[in-house]
Coordinates of C-alpha atoms in Angstrom, one line a residue:
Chain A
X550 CA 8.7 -37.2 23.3
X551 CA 10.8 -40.5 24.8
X552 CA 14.2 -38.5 24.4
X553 CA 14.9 -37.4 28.0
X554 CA 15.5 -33.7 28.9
X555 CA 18.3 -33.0 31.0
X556 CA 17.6 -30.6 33.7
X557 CA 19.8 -28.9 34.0
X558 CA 19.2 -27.1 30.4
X559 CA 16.7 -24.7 29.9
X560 CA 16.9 -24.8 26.2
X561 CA 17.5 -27.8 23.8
X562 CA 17.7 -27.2 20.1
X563 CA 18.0 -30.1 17.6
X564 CA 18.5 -29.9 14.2
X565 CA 16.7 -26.5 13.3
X566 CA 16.1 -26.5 9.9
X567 CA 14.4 -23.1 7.8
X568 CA 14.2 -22.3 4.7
X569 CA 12.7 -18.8 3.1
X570 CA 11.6 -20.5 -0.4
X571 CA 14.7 -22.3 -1.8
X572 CA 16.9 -20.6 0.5
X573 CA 18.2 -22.7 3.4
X574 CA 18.6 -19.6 5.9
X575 CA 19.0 -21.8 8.8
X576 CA 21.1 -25.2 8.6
X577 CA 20.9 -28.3 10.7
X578 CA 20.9 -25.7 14.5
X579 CA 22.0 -28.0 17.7
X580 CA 22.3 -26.3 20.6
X581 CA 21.3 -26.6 24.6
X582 CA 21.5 -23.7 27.1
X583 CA 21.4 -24.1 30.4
X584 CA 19.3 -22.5 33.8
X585 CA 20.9 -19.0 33.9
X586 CA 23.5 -19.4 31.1
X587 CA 23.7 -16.6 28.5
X588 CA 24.2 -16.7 25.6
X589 CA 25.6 -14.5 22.7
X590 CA 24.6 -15.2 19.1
X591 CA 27.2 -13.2 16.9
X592 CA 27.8 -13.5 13.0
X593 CA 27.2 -11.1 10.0
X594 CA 24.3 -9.4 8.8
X595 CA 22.2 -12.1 7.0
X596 CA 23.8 -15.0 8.4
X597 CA 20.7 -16.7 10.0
X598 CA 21.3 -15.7 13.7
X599 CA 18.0 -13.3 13.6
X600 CA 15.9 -16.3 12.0
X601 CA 17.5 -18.6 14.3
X602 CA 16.2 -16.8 17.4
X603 CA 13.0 -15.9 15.7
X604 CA 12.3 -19.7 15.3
X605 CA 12.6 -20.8 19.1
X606 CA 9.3 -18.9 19.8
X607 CA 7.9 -19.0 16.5
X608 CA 7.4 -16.6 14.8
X609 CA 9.4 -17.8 12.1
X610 CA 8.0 -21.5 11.1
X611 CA 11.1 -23.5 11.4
X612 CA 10.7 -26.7 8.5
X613 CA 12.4 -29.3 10.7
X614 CA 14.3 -30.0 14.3
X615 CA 12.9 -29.6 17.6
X616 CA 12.6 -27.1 20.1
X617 CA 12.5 -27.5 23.6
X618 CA 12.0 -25.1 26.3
X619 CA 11.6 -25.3 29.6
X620 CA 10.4 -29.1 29.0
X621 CA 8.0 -27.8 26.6
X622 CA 8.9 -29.5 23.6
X623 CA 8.0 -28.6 20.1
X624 CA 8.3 -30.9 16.4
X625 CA 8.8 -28.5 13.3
X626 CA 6.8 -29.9 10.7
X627 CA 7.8 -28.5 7.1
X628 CA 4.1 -27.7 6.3
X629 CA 4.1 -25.8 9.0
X630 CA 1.0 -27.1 10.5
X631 CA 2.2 -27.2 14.1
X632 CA -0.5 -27.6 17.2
X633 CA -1.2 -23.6 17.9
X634 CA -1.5 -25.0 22.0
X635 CA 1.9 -26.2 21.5
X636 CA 3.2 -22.9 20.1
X637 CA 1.6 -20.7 22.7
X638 CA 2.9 -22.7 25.3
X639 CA 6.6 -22.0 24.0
X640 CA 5.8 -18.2 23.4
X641 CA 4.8 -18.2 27.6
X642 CA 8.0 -19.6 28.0
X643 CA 9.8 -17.2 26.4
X644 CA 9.9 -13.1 26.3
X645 CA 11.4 -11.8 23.1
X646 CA 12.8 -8.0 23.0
X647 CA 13.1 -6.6 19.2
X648 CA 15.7 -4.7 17.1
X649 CA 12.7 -2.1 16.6
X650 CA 10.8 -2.1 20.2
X651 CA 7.5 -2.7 18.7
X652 CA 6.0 -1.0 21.7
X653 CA 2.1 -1.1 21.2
X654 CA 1.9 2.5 19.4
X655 CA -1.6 3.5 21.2
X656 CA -0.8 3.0 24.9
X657 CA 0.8 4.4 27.4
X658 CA 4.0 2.8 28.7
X659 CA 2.4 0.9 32.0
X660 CA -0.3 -0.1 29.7
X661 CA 2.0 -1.5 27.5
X662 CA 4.0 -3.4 30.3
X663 CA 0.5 -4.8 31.7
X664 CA -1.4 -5.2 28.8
X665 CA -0.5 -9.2 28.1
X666 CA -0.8 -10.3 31.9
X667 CA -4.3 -9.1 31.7
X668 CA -5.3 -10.3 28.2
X669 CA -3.4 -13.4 28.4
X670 CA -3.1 -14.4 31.3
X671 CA -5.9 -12.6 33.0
X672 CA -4.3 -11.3 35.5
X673 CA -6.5 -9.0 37.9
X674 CA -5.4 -5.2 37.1
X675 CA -4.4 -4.0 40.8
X676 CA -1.8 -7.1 40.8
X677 CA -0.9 -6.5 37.0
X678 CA -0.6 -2.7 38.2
X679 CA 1.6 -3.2 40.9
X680 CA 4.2 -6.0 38.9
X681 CA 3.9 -2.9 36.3
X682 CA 5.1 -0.2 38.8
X683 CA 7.9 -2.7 39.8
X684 CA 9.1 -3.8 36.6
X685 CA 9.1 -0.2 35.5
X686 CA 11.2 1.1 38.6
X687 CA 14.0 -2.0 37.8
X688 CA 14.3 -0.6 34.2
X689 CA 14.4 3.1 35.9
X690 CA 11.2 4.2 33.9
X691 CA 8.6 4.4 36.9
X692 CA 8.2 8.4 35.7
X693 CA 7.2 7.6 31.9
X694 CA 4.4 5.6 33.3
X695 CA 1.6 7.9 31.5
X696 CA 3.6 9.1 28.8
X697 CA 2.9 7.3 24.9
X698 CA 5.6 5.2 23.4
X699 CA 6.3 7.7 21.1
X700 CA 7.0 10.5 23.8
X701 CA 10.2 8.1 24.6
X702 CA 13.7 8.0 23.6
X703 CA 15.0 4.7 21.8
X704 CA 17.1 3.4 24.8
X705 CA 13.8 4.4 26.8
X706 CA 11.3 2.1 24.7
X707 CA 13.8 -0.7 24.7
X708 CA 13.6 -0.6 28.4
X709 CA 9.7 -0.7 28.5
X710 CA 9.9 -3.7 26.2
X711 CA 12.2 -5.7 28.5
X712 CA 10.0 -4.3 31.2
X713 CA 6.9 -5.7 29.0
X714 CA 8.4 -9.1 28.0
X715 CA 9.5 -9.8 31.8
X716 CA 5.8 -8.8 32.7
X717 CA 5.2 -12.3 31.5
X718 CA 7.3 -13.8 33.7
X719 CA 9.2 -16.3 30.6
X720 CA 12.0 -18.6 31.8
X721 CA 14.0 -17.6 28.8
X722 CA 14.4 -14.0 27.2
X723 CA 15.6 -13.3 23.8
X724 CA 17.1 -10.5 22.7
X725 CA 17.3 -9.8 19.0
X726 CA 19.9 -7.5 18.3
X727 CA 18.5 -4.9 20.7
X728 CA 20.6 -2.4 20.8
X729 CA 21.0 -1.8 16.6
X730 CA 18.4 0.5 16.4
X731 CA 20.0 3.2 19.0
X732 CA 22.0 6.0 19.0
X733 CA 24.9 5.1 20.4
X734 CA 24.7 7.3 23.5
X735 CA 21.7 5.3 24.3
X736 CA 23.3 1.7 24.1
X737 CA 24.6 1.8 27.6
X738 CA 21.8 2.1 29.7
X739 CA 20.1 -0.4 27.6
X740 CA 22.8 -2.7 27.8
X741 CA 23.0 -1.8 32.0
X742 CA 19.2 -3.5 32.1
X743 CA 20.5 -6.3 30.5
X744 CA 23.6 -7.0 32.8
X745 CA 21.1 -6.4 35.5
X746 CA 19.0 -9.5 34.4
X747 CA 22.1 -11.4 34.0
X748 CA 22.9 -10.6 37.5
X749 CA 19.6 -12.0 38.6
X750 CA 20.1 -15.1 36.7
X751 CA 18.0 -15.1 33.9
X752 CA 18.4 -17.2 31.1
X753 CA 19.2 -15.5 28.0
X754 CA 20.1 -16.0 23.9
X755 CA 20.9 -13.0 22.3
X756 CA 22.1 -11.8 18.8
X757 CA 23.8 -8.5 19.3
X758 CA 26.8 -7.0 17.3
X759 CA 27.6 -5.6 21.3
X760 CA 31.4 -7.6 21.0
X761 CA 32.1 -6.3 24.5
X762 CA 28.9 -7.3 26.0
X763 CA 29.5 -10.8 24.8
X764 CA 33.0 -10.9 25.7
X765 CA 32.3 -9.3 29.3
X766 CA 28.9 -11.3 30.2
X767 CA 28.2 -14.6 28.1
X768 CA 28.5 -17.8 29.5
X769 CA 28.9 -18.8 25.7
X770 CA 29.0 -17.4 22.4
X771 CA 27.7 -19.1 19.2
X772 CA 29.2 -17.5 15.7
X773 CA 26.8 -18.1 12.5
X774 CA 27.7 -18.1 9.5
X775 CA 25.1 -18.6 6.1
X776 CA 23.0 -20.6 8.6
X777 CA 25.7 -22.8 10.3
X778 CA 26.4 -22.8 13.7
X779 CA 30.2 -22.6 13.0
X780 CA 31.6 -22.0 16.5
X781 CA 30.5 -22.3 20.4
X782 CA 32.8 -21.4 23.0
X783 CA 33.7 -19.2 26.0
X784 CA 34.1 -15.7 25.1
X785 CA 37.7 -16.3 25.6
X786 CA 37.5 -18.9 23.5
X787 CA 35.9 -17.6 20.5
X788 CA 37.1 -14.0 20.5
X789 CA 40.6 -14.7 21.3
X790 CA 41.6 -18.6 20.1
X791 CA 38.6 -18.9 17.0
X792 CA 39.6 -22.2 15.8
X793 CA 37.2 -22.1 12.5
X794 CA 38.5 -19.4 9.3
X795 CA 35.5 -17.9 9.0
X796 CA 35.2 -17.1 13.0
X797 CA 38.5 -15.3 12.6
X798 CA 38.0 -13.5 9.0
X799 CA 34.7 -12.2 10.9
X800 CA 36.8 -10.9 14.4
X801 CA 39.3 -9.8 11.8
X802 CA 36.7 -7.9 10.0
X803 CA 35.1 -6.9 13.1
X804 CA 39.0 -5.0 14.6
X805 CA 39.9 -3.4 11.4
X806 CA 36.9 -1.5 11.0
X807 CA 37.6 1.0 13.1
Chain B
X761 CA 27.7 52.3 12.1
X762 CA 30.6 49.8 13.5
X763 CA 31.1 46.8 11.2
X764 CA 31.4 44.6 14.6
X765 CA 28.1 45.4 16.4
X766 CA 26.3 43.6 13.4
X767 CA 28.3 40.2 14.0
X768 CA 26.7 39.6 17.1
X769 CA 26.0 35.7 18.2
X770 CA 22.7 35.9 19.6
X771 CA 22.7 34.4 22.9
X772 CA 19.6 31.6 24.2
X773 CA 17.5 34.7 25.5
X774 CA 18.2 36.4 22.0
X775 CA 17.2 33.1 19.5
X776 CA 14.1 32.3 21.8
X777 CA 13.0 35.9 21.3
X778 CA 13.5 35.6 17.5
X779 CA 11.6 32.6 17.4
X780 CA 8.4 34.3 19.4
X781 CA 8.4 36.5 16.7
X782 CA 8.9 34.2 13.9
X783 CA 5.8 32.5 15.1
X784 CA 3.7 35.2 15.7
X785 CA 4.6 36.0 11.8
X786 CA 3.6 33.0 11.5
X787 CA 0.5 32.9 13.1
X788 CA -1.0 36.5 11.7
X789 CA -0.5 34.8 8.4
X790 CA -2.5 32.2 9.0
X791 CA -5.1 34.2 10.7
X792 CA -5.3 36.6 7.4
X793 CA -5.3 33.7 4.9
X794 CA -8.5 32.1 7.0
X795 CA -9.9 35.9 7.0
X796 CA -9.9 36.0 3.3
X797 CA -11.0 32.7 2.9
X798 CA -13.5 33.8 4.4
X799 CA -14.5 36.8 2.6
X800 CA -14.2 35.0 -0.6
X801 CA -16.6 32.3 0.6
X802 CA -19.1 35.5 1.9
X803 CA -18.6 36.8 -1.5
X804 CA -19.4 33.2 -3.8
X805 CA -22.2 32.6 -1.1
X806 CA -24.0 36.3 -1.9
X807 CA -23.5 36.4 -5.8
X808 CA -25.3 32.6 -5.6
X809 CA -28.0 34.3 -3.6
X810 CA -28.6 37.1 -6.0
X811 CA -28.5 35.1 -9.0
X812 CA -31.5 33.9 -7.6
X813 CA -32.6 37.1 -5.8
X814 CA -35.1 38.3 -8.8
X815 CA -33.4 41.6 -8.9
X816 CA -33.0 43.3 -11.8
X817 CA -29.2 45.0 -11.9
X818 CA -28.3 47.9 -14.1
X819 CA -24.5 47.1 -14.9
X820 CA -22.9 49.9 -16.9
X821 CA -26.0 50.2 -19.4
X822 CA -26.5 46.2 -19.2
X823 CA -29.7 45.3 -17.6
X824 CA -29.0 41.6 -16.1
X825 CA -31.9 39.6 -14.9
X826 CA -31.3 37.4 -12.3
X827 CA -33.9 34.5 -11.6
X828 CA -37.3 35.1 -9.5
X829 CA -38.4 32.7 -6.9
X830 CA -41.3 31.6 -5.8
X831 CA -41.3 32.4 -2.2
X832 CA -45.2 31.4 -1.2
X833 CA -43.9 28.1 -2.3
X834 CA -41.3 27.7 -0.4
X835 CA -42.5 28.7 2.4
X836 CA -45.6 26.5 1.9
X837 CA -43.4 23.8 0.9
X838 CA -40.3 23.9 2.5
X839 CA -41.5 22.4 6.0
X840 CA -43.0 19.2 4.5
X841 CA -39.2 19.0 2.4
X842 CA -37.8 19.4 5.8
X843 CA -39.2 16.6 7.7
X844 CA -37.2 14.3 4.8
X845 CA -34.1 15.4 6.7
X846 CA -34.2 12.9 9.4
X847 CA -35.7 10.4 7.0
X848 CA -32.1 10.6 5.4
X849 CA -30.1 10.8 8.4
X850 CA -31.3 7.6 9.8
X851 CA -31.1 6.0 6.4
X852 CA -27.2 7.0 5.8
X853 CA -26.3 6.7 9.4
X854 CA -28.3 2.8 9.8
X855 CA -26.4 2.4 6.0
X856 CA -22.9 3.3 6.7
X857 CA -23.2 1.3 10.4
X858 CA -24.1 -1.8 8.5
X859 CA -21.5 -0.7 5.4
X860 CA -18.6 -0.6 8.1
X861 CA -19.6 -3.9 10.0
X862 CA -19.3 -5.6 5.9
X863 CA -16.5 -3.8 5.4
X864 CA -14.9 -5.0 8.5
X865 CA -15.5 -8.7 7.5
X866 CA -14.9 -8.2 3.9
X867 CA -11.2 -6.7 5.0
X868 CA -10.7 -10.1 7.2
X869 CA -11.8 -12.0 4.3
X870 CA -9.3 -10.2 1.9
X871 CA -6.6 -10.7 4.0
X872 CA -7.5 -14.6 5.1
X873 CA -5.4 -17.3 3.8
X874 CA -8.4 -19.6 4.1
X875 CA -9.5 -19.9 0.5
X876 CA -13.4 -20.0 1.1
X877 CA -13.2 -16.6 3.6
X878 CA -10.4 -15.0 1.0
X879 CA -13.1 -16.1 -2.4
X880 CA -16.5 -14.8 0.2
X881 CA -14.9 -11.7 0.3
X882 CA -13.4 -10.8 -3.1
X883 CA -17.0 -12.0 -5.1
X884 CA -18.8 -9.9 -2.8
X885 CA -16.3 -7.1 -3.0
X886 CA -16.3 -7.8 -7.3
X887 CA -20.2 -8.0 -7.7
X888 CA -20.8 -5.3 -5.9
X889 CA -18.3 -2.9 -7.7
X890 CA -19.2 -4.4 -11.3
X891 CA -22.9 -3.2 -10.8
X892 CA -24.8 0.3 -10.7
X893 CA -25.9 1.1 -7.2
X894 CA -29.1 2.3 -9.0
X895 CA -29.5 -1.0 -10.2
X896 CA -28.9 -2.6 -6.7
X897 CA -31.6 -0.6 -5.2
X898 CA -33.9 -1.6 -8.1
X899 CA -33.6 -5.2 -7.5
X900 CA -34.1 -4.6 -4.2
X901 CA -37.4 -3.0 -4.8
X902 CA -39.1 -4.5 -7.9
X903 CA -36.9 -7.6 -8.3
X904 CA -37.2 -9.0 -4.8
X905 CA -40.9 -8.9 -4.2
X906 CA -41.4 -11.4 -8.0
X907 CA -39.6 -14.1 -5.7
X908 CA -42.2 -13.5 -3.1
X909 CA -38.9 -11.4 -0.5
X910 CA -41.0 -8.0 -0.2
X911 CA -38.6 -6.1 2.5
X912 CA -40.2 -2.7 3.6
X913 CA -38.9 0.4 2.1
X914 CA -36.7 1.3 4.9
X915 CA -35.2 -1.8 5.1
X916 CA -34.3 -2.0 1.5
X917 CA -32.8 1.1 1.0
X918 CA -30.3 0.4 4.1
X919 CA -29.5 -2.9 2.4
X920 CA -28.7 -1.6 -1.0
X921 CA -27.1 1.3 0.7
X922 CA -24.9 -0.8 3.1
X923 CA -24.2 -3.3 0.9
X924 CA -22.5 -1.3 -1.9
X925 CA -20.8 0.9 0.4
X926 CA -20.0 -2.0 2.4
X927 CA -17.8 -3.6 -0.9
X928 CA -16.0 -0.3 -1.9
X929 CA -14.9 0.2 2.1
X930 CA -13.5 -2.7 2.8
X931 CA -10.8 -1.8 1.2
X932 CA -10.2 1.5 3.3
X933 CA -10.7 -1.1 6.2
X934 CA -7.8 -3.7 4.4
X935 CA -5.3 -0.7 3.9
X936 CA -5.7 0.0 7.4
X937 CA -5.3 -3.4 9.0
X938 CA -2.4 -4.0 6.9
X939 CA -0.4 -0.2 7.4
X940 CA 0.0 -1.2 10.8
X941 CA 3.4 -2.6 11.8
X942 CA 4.3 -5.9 11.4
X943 CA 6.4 -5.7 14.5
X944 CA 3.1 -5.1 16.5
X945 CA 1.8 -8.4 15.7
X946 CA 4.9 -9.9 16.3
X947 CA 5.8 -8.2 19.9
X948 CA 1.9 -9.0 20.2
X949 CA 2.5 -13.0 19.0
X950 CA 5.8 -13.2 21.4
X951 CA 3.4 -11.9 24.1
X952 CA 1.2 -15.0 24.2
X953 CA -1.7 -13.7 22.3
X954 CA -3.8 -15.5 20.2
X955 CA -5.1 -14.3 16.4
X956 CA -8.3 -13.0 18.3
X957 CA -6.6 -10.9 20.8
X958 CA -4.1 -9.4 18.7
X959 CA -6.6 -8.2 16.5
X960 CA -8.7 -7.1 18.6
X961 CA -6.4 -5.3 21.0
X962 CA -3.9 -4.1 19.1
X963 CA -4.4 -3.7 15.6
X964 CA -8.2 -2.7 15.3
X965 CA -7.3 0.4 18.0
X966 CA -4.3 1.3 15.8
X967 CA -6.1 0.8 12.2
X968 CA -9.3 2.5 13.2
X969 CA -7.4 6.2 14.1
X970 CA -6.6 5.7 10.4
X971 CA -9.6 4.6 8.6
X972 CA -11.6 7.1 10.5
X973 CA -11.0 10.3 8.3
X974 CA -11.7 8.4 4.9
X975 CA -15.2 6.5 6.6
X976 CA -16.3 10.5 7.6
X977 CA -15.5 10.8 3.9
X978 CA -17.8 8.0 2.8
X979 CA -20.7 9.3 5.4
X980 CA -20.6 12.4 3.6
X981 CA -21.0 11.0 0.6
X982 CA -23.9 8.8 1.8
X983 CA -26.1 11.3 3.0
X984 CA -26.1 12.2 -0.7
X985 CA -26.1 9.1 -2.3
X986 CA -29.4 8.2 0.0
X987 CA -31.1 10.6 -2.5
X988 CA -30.8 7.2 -4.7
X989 CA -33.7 5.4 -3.3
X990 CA -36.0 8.1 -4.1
X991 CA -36.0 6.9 -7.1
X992 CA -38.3 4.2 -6.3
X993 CA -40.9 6.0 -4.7
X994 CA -41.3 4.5 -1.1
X995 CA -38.5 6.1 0.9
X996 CA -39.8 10.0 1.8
X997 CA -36.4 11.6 2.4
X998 CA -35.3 14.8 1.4
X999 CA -35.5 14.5 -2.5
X1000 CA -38.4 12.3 -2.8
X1001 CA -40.4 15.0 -1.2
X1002 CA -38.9 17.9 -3.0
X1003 CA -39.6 16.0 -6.5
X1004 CA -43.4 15.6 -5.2
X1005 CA -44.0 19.2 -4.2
X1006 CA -41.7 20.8 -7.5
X1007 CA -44.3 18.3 -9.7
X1008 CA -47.6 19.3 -7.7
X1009 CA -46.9 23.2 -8.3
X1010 CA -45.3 23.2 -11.1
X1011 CA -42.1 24.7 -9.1
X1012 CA -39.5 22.2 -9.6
X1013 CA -36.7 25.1 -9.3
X1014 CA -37.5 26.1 -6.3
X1015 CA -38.2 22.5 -4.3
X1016 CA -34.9 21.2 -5.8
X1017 CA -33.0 24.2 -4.6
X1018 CA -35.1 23.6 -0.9
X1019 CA -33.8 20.0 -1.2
X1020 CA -30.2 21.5 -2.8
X1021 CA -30.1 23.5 0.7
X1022 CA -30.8 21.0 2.9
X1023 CA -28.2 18.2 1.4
X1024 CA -25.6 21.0 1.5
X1025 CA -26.5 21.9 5.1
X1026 CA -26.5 18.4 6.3
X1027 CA -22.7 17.9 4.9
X1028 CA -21.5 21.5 6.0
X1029 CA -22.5 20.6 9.8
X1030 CA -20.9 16.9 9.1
X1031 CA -17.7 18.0 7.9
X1032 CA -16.8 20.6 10.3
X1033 CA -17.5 17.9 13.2
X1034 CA -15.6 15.6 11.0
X1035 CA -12.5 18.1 10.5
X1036 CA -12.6 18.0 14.8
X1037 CA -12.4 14.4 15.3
X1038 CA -9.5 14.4 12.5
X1039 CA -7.9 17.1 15.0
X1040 CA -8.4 15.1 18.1
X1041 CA -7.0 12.4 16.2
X1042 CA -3.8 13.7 14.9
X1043 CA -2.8 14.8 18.1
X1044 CA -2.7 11.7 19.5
X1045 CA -0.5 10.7 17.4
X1046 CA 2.0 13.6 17.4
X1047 CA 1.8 13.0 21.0

């Protein structure tokens, strides 16, 4: 509560701590990230970077650290019993896109985009309307309006859900691994909203195996590795002078798969 | 005939015009199988009819007797047995509306992690299962009114009704709660919604398209089951009535069959407005 928040970062992780059972999934997570700074979360399969991102909005229950977002600040407590208040003010913060959409299955796509302003925030439905509409014309989608989620190709639900997650206006937007679950022809013009909102200056963290999305438009690049923040850097930094063995087993990995 | 002309690639126009064809096929073998279906049902439904016809049929030097009705009876009969039908359509329908509303909070309760809600639900779901529903409607009835609760007959058959039903639903409800997707609580969570609202808007509307076929199910099976509390004597729906004519005239036969009618009637015109809903359902989701 005393510890003063710098401000010029948007995000302020200390010590992140979370266990599944006995299993320490995420270790001992520092990190800040700053008003329009992206960054990229890379690492294998299973190496925490999913719970890690998970954890800054909850919906994994982080056993110790602190998150702070947008100088909402949050204490993990190991029973979990953390203030609900406290954890919907980070999720307003934040707007999360998933690996698998998660559009909501029965309604249409400008329901979908509008549905929290109204519930949540209770937002009248002409005004929700119309910041539906716009959202939906920046992710190129204004025709799908009526159609159901399941009408929609992959790269064309991901774009209603950043539609639907920017609906909320957050200050931060996680992506977790969003581009994994697409055929490959579809990456791109999910990957094109993205550089958009990087354009635009949004603040972003996200865990993506998109190596030349991270190389071409983080600010930053964190590497994880069995729950360890191992390496942070410039893209240039990481991907081309890794100073940590496991950061360059993983690149070398990563080039010789091919 | 030239080997070559029989290699032909069919072109778009060619493959489109195959497939209208294929479907067709297709569709005139559906059309035949429902014909026969229906001919077969025409065919059960009139040997059932003459086995109670009274006729007597020469069959190839066999004379079979098939069973005489009385018909005065029915006919003086079968109105009163009637007038039971609504008697058991508002006693299913008020019994499955309060069955759904327990089986809604015995799902919740099931799937709680608050030990009192989770412990509610589960003895209520166990006691309920462990017992006869004849017994529940007995106790009910006779046992209730020796601790001085006398509830009228109405009332206590929609209880007993609703109450077992209630227990064996609520785990229809608690399979459909939980088959839908995790991720739509989560995106629903990330959202900013509360427990309440995430519920309530997203899962319920998503759980209900698939708990709807298999509560039609239970309805049916109420409207029959109802039958149960005519057992104790106060409820005058369809069976009740029938047993009091069939004992009056002697002509049990021919007032069960009235009743037999009437049940089968009642679940015929349910289950072809059930097999619609299930229709208008499923093309929601294929849409």
């Amino acid at each position: 509560m005393t510890q003063p928040i710098q401000p010029s970062s948007m995000v302020e992780v200390v010590d992140l701590e979370k266990f599944f059972g006995t299993l320490q999934a995420v270790k001992q997570a520092s990190f800040t990230v700053d008003i329009a700074e992206v960054v990229c979360v890379i690492g294998r399969s299973g190496s925490g970077k999913s719970t890690l991102l998970r954890c800054l909005n909850f919906l994994e229950q982080p056993h110790h650290g602190s998150i702070q977002i947008d100088g909402v600040r949050v204490m993990a407590r190991p029973d979990g019993r953390v203030d609900p208040a406290q954890i919907h003010a980070l999720r307003l913060k934040t707007g999360m896109v998933f690996q698998s959409f998660n559009l909501f299955a029965h309604r249409t796509v400008l329901e979908n985009v509008i549905g929290a302003p109204i519930i949540v925030k209770k937002m009248m439905i002409a005004e929700a309307t119309d910041l539906g509409l716009q959202l939906l014309e920046k992710v190129g989608l204004t025709d799908k309006k009526d159609q159901y989620p399941s009408r929609l190709s992959g790269g064309q639900q991901q774009r209603v859900a950043i539609a639907r997650a920017l609906a909320m206006q957050p200050k931060v937007m996680l992506f977790d691994e969003p581009t994994s679950a697409l055929d490959p022809e579809l990456i791109a013009e999910v990957l094109g909203v993205m550089r958009q909102l990087v354009e635009e200056g949004m603040t972003m963290i996200i865990v993506t195996h998109e190596m030349d999305f991270a190389r071409n438009f983080a600010d930053r690049v964190i590497f994880m590795d069995q729950g360890h923040l191992v390496e942070a850097g410039s893209p240039t930094q990481i991907f081309d002078q890794p100073q940590d063995a496991r950061t360059r087993q993983f690149l070398y990995a990563l080039d010789h798969q091919n | 005939m030239q080997n070559t002309e029989i290699i032909v690639k069919p072109n778009d126009t060619e493959t489109c015009e195959l497939g209208r064809q294929v479907e067709l096929i297709r569709q005139q073998q559906e059309r035949e199988f429902q014909i026969g279906v229906y001919v077969s049902w025409a065919v059960l439904f009139f040997f059932l009819i003459l086995a109670f016809s009274g006729l007597k049929i020469d069959l190839f030097g066999f004379e079979i007797k098939t069973i005489a009705l009385d018909i005065g009876f029915i006919t003086r009969s079968g109105p009163n047995i009637a007038e039971g039908i609504v008697v058991t359509i508002i006693l299913s329908t008020a019994s499955i509306a309060l069955a759904c509303l327990l089986a809604l909070m015995g799902a919740l309760g099931r799937l709680s992690r608050f030990p009192p809600a989770y412990a509610t639900s589960t003895f209520y779901i166990s006691l309920v299962r462990g017992t006869p529903l004849l017994l529940q409607i007995f106790f009910l009835f006779f046992a209730l009114p020796q601790i001085g609760i006398r509830l009228g007959p109405m009332t206590a058959g929609i209880l007993a009704l609703g109450l077992n039903y209630g227990a064996y639903m609520a785990e229809i409800f608690r399979a459909g709660i939980q088959s839908v997707d995790i991720g739509q609580q989560e995106a629903a969570y990330a959202l900013g919604m509360t427990r309440n609202q995430m519920m309530h808007r997203i899962v319920f509307p998503q759980a209900l398209r698939l708990i709807l076929p298999p509560i039609g199910n239970q309805f049916i099976a109420m409207q029959k089951d109802s039958a149960l509390v005519s057992t104790v004597g106060f409820v005058h729906e369809i069976l009740w009535r029938a047993e009091k004519h069939g004992r009056r005239d002697a002509r049990h036969l021919e007032a069960l069959l009235v009743a037999a009618a009437f049940y089968w009637i009642l679940t015929i015109i349910f289950s072809v407005f059930q097999s619609k809903i299930e229709d208008r359902l499923s093309k929601g989701v294929r849409e």
